[in-house]
Amino acid sequence: MKRIAVFGAGAVGGVIAAQLSRAGKAVSVVARGTYLDAMRSQGLRLRIAAEEWLCPVTATDDAAALGPQDLVICTVKAHSLPAAAPALASLLGPETSVIFAQNGIPWWYFRDEEHQLARQIGIQRTIGCVIRAPCSVVAPGVVQLDSGHSRYYLGEPDNSLSPRLQQIISALEPALPVIATTRIRDEIWQKLRINVASSLLTTLTHSFTHDVLQRAPLRELFIQLLDETRAVAGGYGVLLTEPGESLLAGLSGGQHAPSMLQDLLAGRPLELDAQLLTVQALARQANIATPVLDILLPLLQQRARATAQYHV
Ligand SMILES: NC(=O)C1=CN([C@@H]2O[C@H](COP(=O)(O)OP(=O)(O)OC[C@H]3O[C@@H](n4cnc5c(N)ncnc54)[C@H](OP(=O)(O)O)[C@@H]3O)[C@@H](O)[C@H]2O)C=CC1
Ligand SMILES: CC(C)(CO)C(=O)C(=O)O
């Protein structure tokens, strides 16, 4: 796998591209705006704790000019995908695989061949990915990994341990902490439990997860959201055994603002649909009660509408 492109180099994409570059891989990055300008003029810099590395990458806003890749890692937010799809498609050759690295329920989850992205990109090319790597953009062209313990779960939509999945793992693992899974949907929901609770409560309160968890009433809401999301997962055949309470100890605390809070503070659109509304819709479809989600989600939607960061 020689030709690797990262599509959408914000926090996650920037960290992935930088780590690939640090490990000596040639990596291309599709970016835009001030992030692209900075990467072109000063390169891409990766910070982890007190260390910083300059990581050479080829950065462009013209995906078609890069030509077909062996592997594309797509790291745009879920709501940016429809608009990005034509440019993403220009990176595809007959054998190209695409890793969709995002939070929330991904477009390919129910393997709907009629989905617009299934037509434009193809479920057969898709590799699911769950990101366990809290990160942020410190400044255009400078990304930061906010935790020493990062990992990425990669899995086929049909749950097979396919030869191509193993090939992708071999290509990436010297650079990235990648783990192949035959239960990618379990990983998606396990991560989504955390996102539902932390995205809602930290974004509504402009607080770090750590600070939310210090307050008993908010901690209680956090646990209820973890448990409600676990119940929804169960309605779709994903049985997560760990009670909400016992997940709290493992949550990355410290100074990482969850990506939804980062978006709110930066005036960007929020990833409400993939991370939160889909969970509520799935709950309703399966007749599963989500009382805390049902109170907090309209509040966050309205908060985002008030600053034109959500339009539905
Ligand atoms: N940040 C984190 O700690 C974590 C994030 N995640 C998830 O990972 C995914 C990515 O998040 P994150 O990296 O934080 O998001 P960012 O917003 O930092 O990065 C996404 C980047 O993609 C760019 N982009 C969007 N559309 C295009 C396009 N058509 N062409 C070129 N560039 C494009 C955006 O540019 P622009 O701003 O101009 O739209 C932005 O720079 C999300 O699903 C998030 O929930 C998961 C775990 C941790
Ligand atoms: C769980 C968390 C907060 C960190 O990985 C995340 O997924 C995000 O920032 O979007």
Short mmCIF file of C-alpha atoms and ligand atoms in Angstrom, two decimals:
data_model
loop_
_atom_site.label_atom_id
_atom_site.label_comp_id
_atom_site.label_asym_id
_atom_site.label_seq_id
_atom_site.Cartn_x
_atom_site.Cartn_y
_atom_site.Cartn_z
CA MET A 1 0.00 0.00 0.00
CA LYS A 2 2.14 2.82 -1.28
CA ARG A 3 -0.37 5.47 -2.19
CA ILE A 4 -2.17 6.66 0.92
CA ALA A 5 -4.30 9.80 1.11
CA VAL A 6 -6.01 11.38 4.09
CA PHE A 7 -9.14 13.27 3.07
CA GLY A 8 -9.98 16.15 5.43
CA ALA A 9 -7.01 17.09 7.52
CA GLY A 10 -8.44 18.67 10.66
CA ALA A 11 -7.70 17.23 14.09
CA VAL A 12 -8.02 13.48 13.44
CA GLY A 13 -6.87 13.58 9.81
CA GLY A 14 -3.95 15.81 10.70
CA VAL A 15 -2.81 13.50 13.48
CA ILE A 16 -3.17 10.40 11.29
CA ALA A 17 -1.30 12.01 8.37
CA ALA A 18 1.44 13.25 10.68
CA GLN A 19 1.88 9.86 12.34
CA LEU A 20 2.09 8.13 8.96
CA SER A 21 4.64 10.68 7.84
CA ARG A 22 6.67 10.29 11.03
CA ALA A 23 6.88 6.57 10.35
CA GLY A 24 8.35 7.30 6.92
CA LYS A 25 5.23 6.79 4.78
CA ALA A 26 4.58 9.06 1.82
CA VAL A 27 1.18 10.53 2.55
CA SER A 28 -1.04 12.95 0.67
CA VAL A 29 -3.56 15.14 2.37
CA VAL A 30 -6.68 16.74 0.90
CA ALA A 31 -7.41 19.90 2.87
CA ARG A 32 -8.73 23.38 2.36
CA GLY A 33 -8.71 26.95 3.65
CA THR A 34 -6.24 28.15 6.25
CA TYR A 35 -5.26 24.57 7.20
CA LEU A 36 -4.14 23.92 3.63
CA ASP A 37 -2.30 27.24 3.37
CA ALA A 38 -0.43 26.52 6.60
CA MET A 39 0.52 22.97 5.60
CA ARG A 40 1.80 24.23 2.25
CA SER A 41 3.83 27.07 3.70
CA GLN A 42 5.08 25.58 7.01
CA GLY A 43 4.36 21.85 6.76
CA LEU A 44 2.29 19.78 9.19
CA ARG A 45 3.35 19.78 12.83
CA LEU A 46 2.35 17.15 15.37
CA ARG A 47 2.43 17.78 19.11
CA ILE A 48 2.27 15.03 21.71
CA ALA A 49 2.80 16.20 25.30
CA ALA A 50 5.89 18.44 25.26
CA GLU A 51 7.27 17.14 21.94
CA GLU A 52 6.69 18.49 18.45
CA TRP A 53 7.60 17.02 15.06
CA LEU A 54 7.56 18.53 11.57
CA CYS A 55 5.98 15.91 9.33
CA PRO A 56 6.32 16.21 5.56
CA VAL A 57 3.09 15.63 3.63
CA THR A 58 1.84 16.50 0.15
CA ALA A 59 -1.10 18.84 0.73
CA THR A 60 -3.63 19.85 -1.90
CA ASP A 61 -7.25 20.90 -2.37
CA ASP A 62 -7.32 19.16 -5.74
CA ALA A 63 -8.01 15.51 -4.95
CA ALA A 64 -8.26 14.58 -8.63
CA ALA A 65 -4.67 15.72 -9.17
CA LEU A 66 -3.46 13.05 -6.71
CA GLY A 67 -4.98 10.29 -8.84
CA PRO A 68 -6.09 6.85 -7.67
CA GLN A 69 -4.84 5.74 -4.24
CA ASP A 70 -4.38 2.32 -2.64
CA LEU A 71 -5.96 3.56 0.57
CA VAL A 72 -7.98 6.65 1.44
CA ILE A 73 -8.61 7.59 5.07
CA CYS A 74 -11.61 9.87 5.20
CA THR A 75 -11.68 12.07 8.29
CA VAL A 76 -14.23 14.75 7.46
CA LYS A 77 -17.14 15.22 9.84
CA ALA A 78 -20.24 13.17 9.00
CA HIS A 79 -22.19 16.21 7.79
CA SER A 80 -19.36 17.16 5.37
CA LEU A 81 -19.38 13.80 3.62
CA PRO A 82 -22.16 14.35 1.06
CA ALA A 83 -20.45 17.47 -0.32
CA ALA A 84 -17.01 15.84 -0.18
CA ALA A 85 -18.05 12.64 -1.94
CA PRO A 86 -17.32 13.68 -5.57
CA ALA A 87 -13.76 14.79 -4.68
CA LEU A 88 -13.31 11.64 -2.58
CA ALA A 89 -14.46 9.55 -5.55
CA SER A 90 -11.71 11.05 -7.68
CA LEU A 91 -9.15 9.25 -5.48
CA LEU A 92 -10.61 5.84 -6.25
CA GLY A 93 -9.17 3.20 -8.53
CA PRO A 94 -10.59 -0.31 -8.97
CA GLU A 95 -8.83 -1.63 -5.83
CA THR A 96 -8.97 1.41 -3.54
CA SER A 97 -10.22 0.88 0.01
CA VAL A 98 -11.68 3.77 1.99
CA ILE A 99 -11.52 3.94 5.78
CA PHE A 100 -14.34 6.11 7.13
CA ALA A 101 -13.01 7.45 10.42
CA GLN A 102 -15.76 9.27 12.27
CA ASN A 103 -17.91 9.33 15.37
CA GLY A 104 -21.55 8.36 15.40
CA ILE A 105 -23.54 5.90 13.32
CA PRO A 106 -21.75 5.86 9.96
CA TRP A 107 -23.59 5.98 6.65
CA TRP A 108 -22.69 2.35 5.81
CA TYR A 109 -23.93 0.89 9.13
CA PHE A 110 -27.08 -0.77 7.77
CA ARG A 111 -25.36 -1.71 4.49
CA ASP A 112 -27.98 0.12 2.47
CA GLU A 113 -26.87 -0.22 -1.15
CA GLU A 114 -29.31 2.57 -2.12
CA HIS A 115 -27.57 5.14 0.11
CA GLN A 116 -26.13 8.01 -1.92
CA LEU A 117 -22.61 7.31 -0.58
CA ALA A 118 -22.95 3.63 -1.40
CA ARG A 119 -23.55 4.69 -4.99
CA GLN A 120 -20.76 7.27 -5.05
CA ILE A 121 -18.10 5.40 -3.07
CA GLY A 122 -19.31 1.80 -2.58
CA ILE A 123 -19.84 -0.33 0.50
CA GLN A 124 -17.46 -2.90 -0.97
CA ARG A 125 -14.60 -0.38 -0.61
CA THR A 126 -15.54 0.64 2.89
CA ILE A 127 -13.63 -0.13 6.07
CA GLY A 128 -15.28 1.06 9.29
CA CYS A 129 -13.18 2.84 11.89
CA VAL A 130 -13.67 3.81 15.51
CA ILE A 131 -11.29 6.49 16.64
CA ARG A 132 -10.01 6.40 20.21
CA ALA A 133 -7.67 9.34 19.83
CA PRO A 134 -8.67 12.63 21.43
CA CYS A 135 -7.05 15.39 19.43
CA SER A 136 -7.34 18.98 18.35
CA VAL A 137 -6.05 21.60 15.93
CA VAL A 138 -3.88 23.98 17.95
CA ALA A 139 -3.41 26.35 15.02
CA PRO A 140 -3.66 25.87 11.25
CA GLY A 141 -1.04 23.25 10.36
CA VAL A 142 -0.46 22.25 14.00
CA VAL A 143 -2.32 19.26 15.41
CA GLN A 144 -2.15 17.76 18.86
CA LEU A 145 -2.82 14.31 20.23
CA ASP A 146 -4.36 14.97 23.63
CA SER A 147 -3.75 11.51 25.11
CA GLY A 148 -0.87 9.09 25.36
CA HIS A 149 -3.24 6.17 24.77
CA SER A 150 -4.70 6.29 21.29
CA ARG A 151 -6.05 3.48 19.14
CA TYR A 152 -8.10 2.95 16.01
CA TYR A 153 -10.41 -0.05 15.54
CA LEU A 154 -10.79 -1.09 11.90
CA GLY A 155 -13.45 -3.50 10.70
CA GLU A 156 -15.22 -4.74 7.59
CA PRO A 157 -18.93 -3.85 7.31
CA ASP A 158 -19.61 -7.62 6.93
CA ASN A 159 -17.46 -8.36 10.02
CA SER A 160 -15.04 -10.59 8.13
CA LEU A 161 -11.32 -10.65 8.87
CA SER A 162 -10.66 -10.18 5.17
CA PRO A 163 -7.22 -10.33 3.54
CA ARG A 164 -7.53 -6.66 2.61
CA LEU A 165 -8.28 -5.70 6.21
CA GLN A 166 -5.16 -7.56 7.30
CA GLN A 167 -3.17 -5.89 4.54
CA ILE A 168 -4.37 -2.45 5.68
CA ILE A 169 -3.47 -3.25 9.29
CA SER A 170 0.03 -4.33 8.20
CA ALA A 171 0.46 -1.15 6.17
CA LEU A 172 -0.67 1.15 9.01
CA GLU A 173 0.48 -0.51 12.20
CA PRO A 174 4.07 0.60 12.22
CA ALA A 175 2.73 4.16 12.29
CA LEU A 176 -0.65 3.97 14.01
CA PRO A 177 -2.10 1.90 16.87
CA VAL A 178 -4.61 0.05 14.67
CA ILE A 179 -6.59 -3.00 15.80
CA ALA A 180 -8.59 -5.26 13.47
CA THR A 181 -12.02 -6.17 14.77
CA THR A 182 -14.72 -8.54 13.56
CA ARG A 183 -17.25 -6.64 15.66
CA ILE A 184 -16.98 -3.10 14.40
CA ARG A 185 -20.59 -2.29 15.37
CA ASP A 186 -19.86 -3.20 18.99
CA GLU A 187 -16.94 -0.77 18.92
CA ILE A 188 -19.11 1.90 17.29
CA TRP A 189 -21.72 1.72 20.05
CA GLN A 190 -19.18 1.44 22.83
CA LYS A 191 -17.63 4.68 21.60
CA LEU A 192 -21.00 6.25 20.86
CA ARG A 193 -22.11 5.77 24.46
CA ILE A 194 -19.31 8.10 25.45
CA ASN A 195 -19.99 10.57 22.66
CA VAL A 196 -23.69 10.86 23.45
CA ALA A 197 -22.95 11.68 27.08
CA SER A 198 -19.85 13.82 26.61
CA SER A 199 -20.95 15.70 23.48
CA LEU A 200 -24.26 16.69 25.05
CA LEU A 201 -23.06 17.61 28.50
CA THR A 202 -19.76 19.27 27.68
CA THR A 203 -21.14 21.25 24.74
CA LEU A 204 -24.20 22.47 26.63
CA THR A 205 -22.07 23.54 29.58
CA HIS A 206 -18.84 24.62 27.79
CA SER A 207 -16.92 22.35 30.15
CA PHE A 208 -14.34 19.59 29.91
CA THR A 209 -15.61 16.04 30.58
CA HIS A 210 -13.45 15.95 33.69
CA ASP A 211 -15.23 19.03 35.10
CA VAL A 212 -18.70 17.72 34.22
CA LEU A 213 -17.93 14.52 36.10
CA GLN A 214 -16.93 16.46 39.22
CA ARG A 215 -20.54 17.67 39.68
CA ALA A 216 -22.82 15.04 41.16
CA PRO A 217 -26.03 15.95 39.24
CA LEU A 218 -24.15 16.13 35.92
CA ARG A 219 -22.29 12.91 36.67
CA GLU A 220 -25.67 11.27 37.21
CA LEU A 221 -26.96 12.58 33.86
CA PHE A 222 -23.74 11.36 32.22
CA ILE A 223 -24.31 7.85 33.57
CA GLN A 224 -27.96 7.90 32.51
CA LEU A 225 -26.94 8.85 28.97
CA LEU A 226 -24.34 6.05 28.88
CA ASP A 227 -27.05 3.62 29.99
CA GLU A 228 -29.71 4.92 27.60
CA THR A 229 -27.32 4.56 24.66
CA ARG A 230 -26.42 1.06 25.81
CA ALA A 231 -30.13 0.20 25.75
CA VAL A 232 -30.47 1.52 22.19
CA ALA A 233 -27.45 -0.54 21.11
CA GLY A 234 -29.13 -3.60 22.65
CA GLY A 235 -32.22 -2.92 20.54
CA TYR A 236 -30.03 -3.38 17.47
CA GLY A 237 -28.33 -6.58 18.58
CA VAL A 238 -25.24 -5.03 20.17
CA LEU A 239 -25.01 -6.21 23.75
CA LEU A 240 -22.69 -4.07 25.82
CA THR A 241 -22.29 -5.49 29.27
CA GLU A 242 -20.41 -2.73 31.07
CA PRO A 243 -22.70 -0.49 33.14
CA GLY A 244 -22.33 3.26 32.62
CA GLU A 245 -20.83 3.86 36.05
CA SER A 246 -17.84 1.61 35.37
CA LEU A 247 -16.95 3.43 32.13
CA LEU A 248 -16.31 6.70 33.91
CA ALA A 249 -12.89 5.81 35.28
CA GLY A 250 -11.51 5.15 31.79
CA LEU A 251 -12.69 8.39 30.24
CA SER A 252 -9.98 10.67 28.99
CA GLY A 253 -10.09 13.58 31.35
CA GLY A 254 -7.69 16.44 31.36
CA GLN A 255 -7.81 19.28 28.92
CA HIS A 256 -9.37 17.63 25.85
CA ALA A 257 -12.45 19.48 24.66
CA PRO A 258 -14.63 16.91 22.87
CA SER A 259 -14.82 17.58 19.13
CA MET A 260 -18.42 18.83 19.38
CA LEU A 261 -17.43 21.40 21.99
CA GLN A 262 -14.45 22.37 19.79
CA ASP A 263 -16.90 22.94 16.93
CA LEU A 264 -19.28 25.01 19.05
CA LEU A 265 -16.46 27.24 20.30
CA ALA A 266 -15.03 27.65 16.79
CA GLY A 267 -18.41 28.57 15.27
CA ARG A 268 -18.49 25.45 13.06
CA PRO A 269 -21.51 23.23 12.35
CA LEU A 270 -22.11 20.53 14.98
CA GLU A 271 -22.13 16.82 14.17
CA LEU A 272 -25.55 16.48 15.80
CA ASP A 273 -27.15 14.12 13.32
CA ALA A 274 -24.57 11.31 13.29
CA GLN A 275 -23.74 11.47 17.01
CA LEU A 276 -27.11 12.25 18.59
CA LEU A 277 -30.20 12.49 16.38
CA THR A 278 -29.57 9.10 14.80
CA VAL A 279 -29.41 7.52 18.24
CA GLN A 280 -32.72 9.13 19.19
CA ALA A 281 -34.33 8.06 15.91
CA LEU A 282 -33.10 4.47 16.36
CA ALA A 283 -34.42 4.47 19.94
CA ARG A 284 -37.86 5.58 18.79
CA GLN A 285 -37.90 3.03 15.99
CA ALA A 286 -37.18 0.25 18.50
CA ASN A 287 -39.48 1.66 21.21
CA ILE A 288 -36.62 2.25 23.63
CA ALA A 289 -37.00 5.06 26.15
CA THR A 290 -34.28 7.75 26.16
CA PRO A 291 -35.73 10.35 28.55
CA VAL A 292 -32.51 12.23 29.30
CA LEU A 293 -31.47 12.36 25.65
CA ASP A 294 -34.97 13.59 24.76
CA ILE A 295 -34.65 16.54 27.12
CA LEU A 296 -31.05 17.54 26.42
CA LEU A 297 -30.91 17.08 22.66
CA PRO A 298 -33.51 19.76 21.80
CA LEU A 299 -31.63 22.15 24.09
CA LEU A 300 -28.37 21.57 22.25
CA GLN A 301 -30.08 21.78 18.85
CA GLN A 302 -31.56 25.16 19.81
CA ARG A 303 -28.23 26.35 21.22
CA ALA A 304 -26.62 25.56 17.88
CA ARG A 305 -29.46 27.13 15.87
CA ALA A 306 -29.07 30.33 17.86
CA THR A 307 -25.57 30.80 16.44
CA ALA A 308 -26.39 29.38 12.98
CA GLN A 309 -24.40 26.20 13.66
CA TYR A 310 -27.37 23.92 13.02
CA HIS A 311 -30.15 24.51 10.55
CA VAL A 312 -32.72 21.74 10.96
N1 LIG B 1 -11.21 15.60 17.44
C1 LIG B 1 -11.29 14.51 18.20
O1 LIG B 1 -10.73 14.45 19.30
C2 LIG B 1 -12.05 13.32 17.75
C3 LIG B 1 -12.88 13.36 16.64
N2 LIG B 1 -13.55 12.23 16.26
C4 LIG B 1 -14.39 12.22 15.07
O2 LIG B 1 -13.54 12.24 13.93
C5 LIG B 1 -14.17 12.91 12.83
C6 LIG B 1 -13.28 14.08 12.39
O3 LIG B 1 -13.23 14.98 13.49
P1 LIG B 1 -12.16 16.15 13.60
O4 LIG B 1 -10.88 15.75 13.00
O5 LIG B 1 -12.20 16.61 15.00
O6 LIG B 1 -12.85 17.25 12.65
P2 LIG B 1 -12.20 18.56 12.04
O7 LIG B 1 -13.34 19.48 11.78
O8 LIG B 1 -11.07 19.03 12.89
O9 LIG B 1 -11.59 18.05 10.67
C7 LIG B 1 -12.33 17.79 9.53
C8 LIG B 1 -11.61 18.51 8.41
O10 LIG B 1 -12.16 18.10 7.15
C9 LIG B 1 -12.19 19.25 6.34
N3 LIG B 1 -13.08 19.07 5.21
C10 LIG B 1 -14.42 18.89 5.22
N4 LIG B 1 -14.88 18.77 3.96
C11 LIG B 1 -13.81 18.88 3.15
C12 LIG B 1 -13.64 18.86 1.74
N5 LIG B 1 -14.68 18.69 0.92
N6 LIG B 1 -12.41 19.00 1.24
C13 LIG B 1 -11.35 19.19 2.05
N7 LIG B 1 -11.44 19.22 3.40
C14 LIG B 1 -12.66 19.07 3.94
C15 LIG B 1 -12.66 20.34 7.28
O11 LIG B 1 -12.49 21.60 6.73
P3 LIG B 1 -13.52 22.77 7.12
O12 LIG B 1 -13.27 23.09 8.57
O13 LIG B 1 -13.17 23.85 6.15
O14 LIG B 1 -14.91 22.22 6.91
C16 LIG B 1 -11.78 20.04 8.48
O15 LIG B 1 -10.52 20.64 8.35
C17 LIG B 1 -15.54 13.36 13.37
O16 LIG B 1 -16.50 12.39 13.05
C18 LIG B 1 -15.32 13.41 14.90
O17 LIG B 1 -16.52 13.25 15.62
C19 LIG B 1 -13.39 11.05 16.92
C20 LIG B 1 -12.59 10.96 18.01
C21 LIG B 1 -11.87 12.09 18.54
C1 LIG B 2 -14.60 10.67 23.19
C2 LIG B 2 -14.01 11.94 22.61
C3 LIG B 2 -14.45 13.08 23.49
C4 LIG B 2 -12.50 11.85 22.68
O1 LIG B 2 -11.98 10.81 21.91
C5 LIG B 2 -14.40 12.13 21.19
O2 LIG B 2 -14.73 11.20 20.51
C6 LIG B 2 -14.44 13.46 20.58
O3 LIG B 2 -13.69 14.37 20.98
O4 LIG B 2 -15.22 13.62 19.62
#
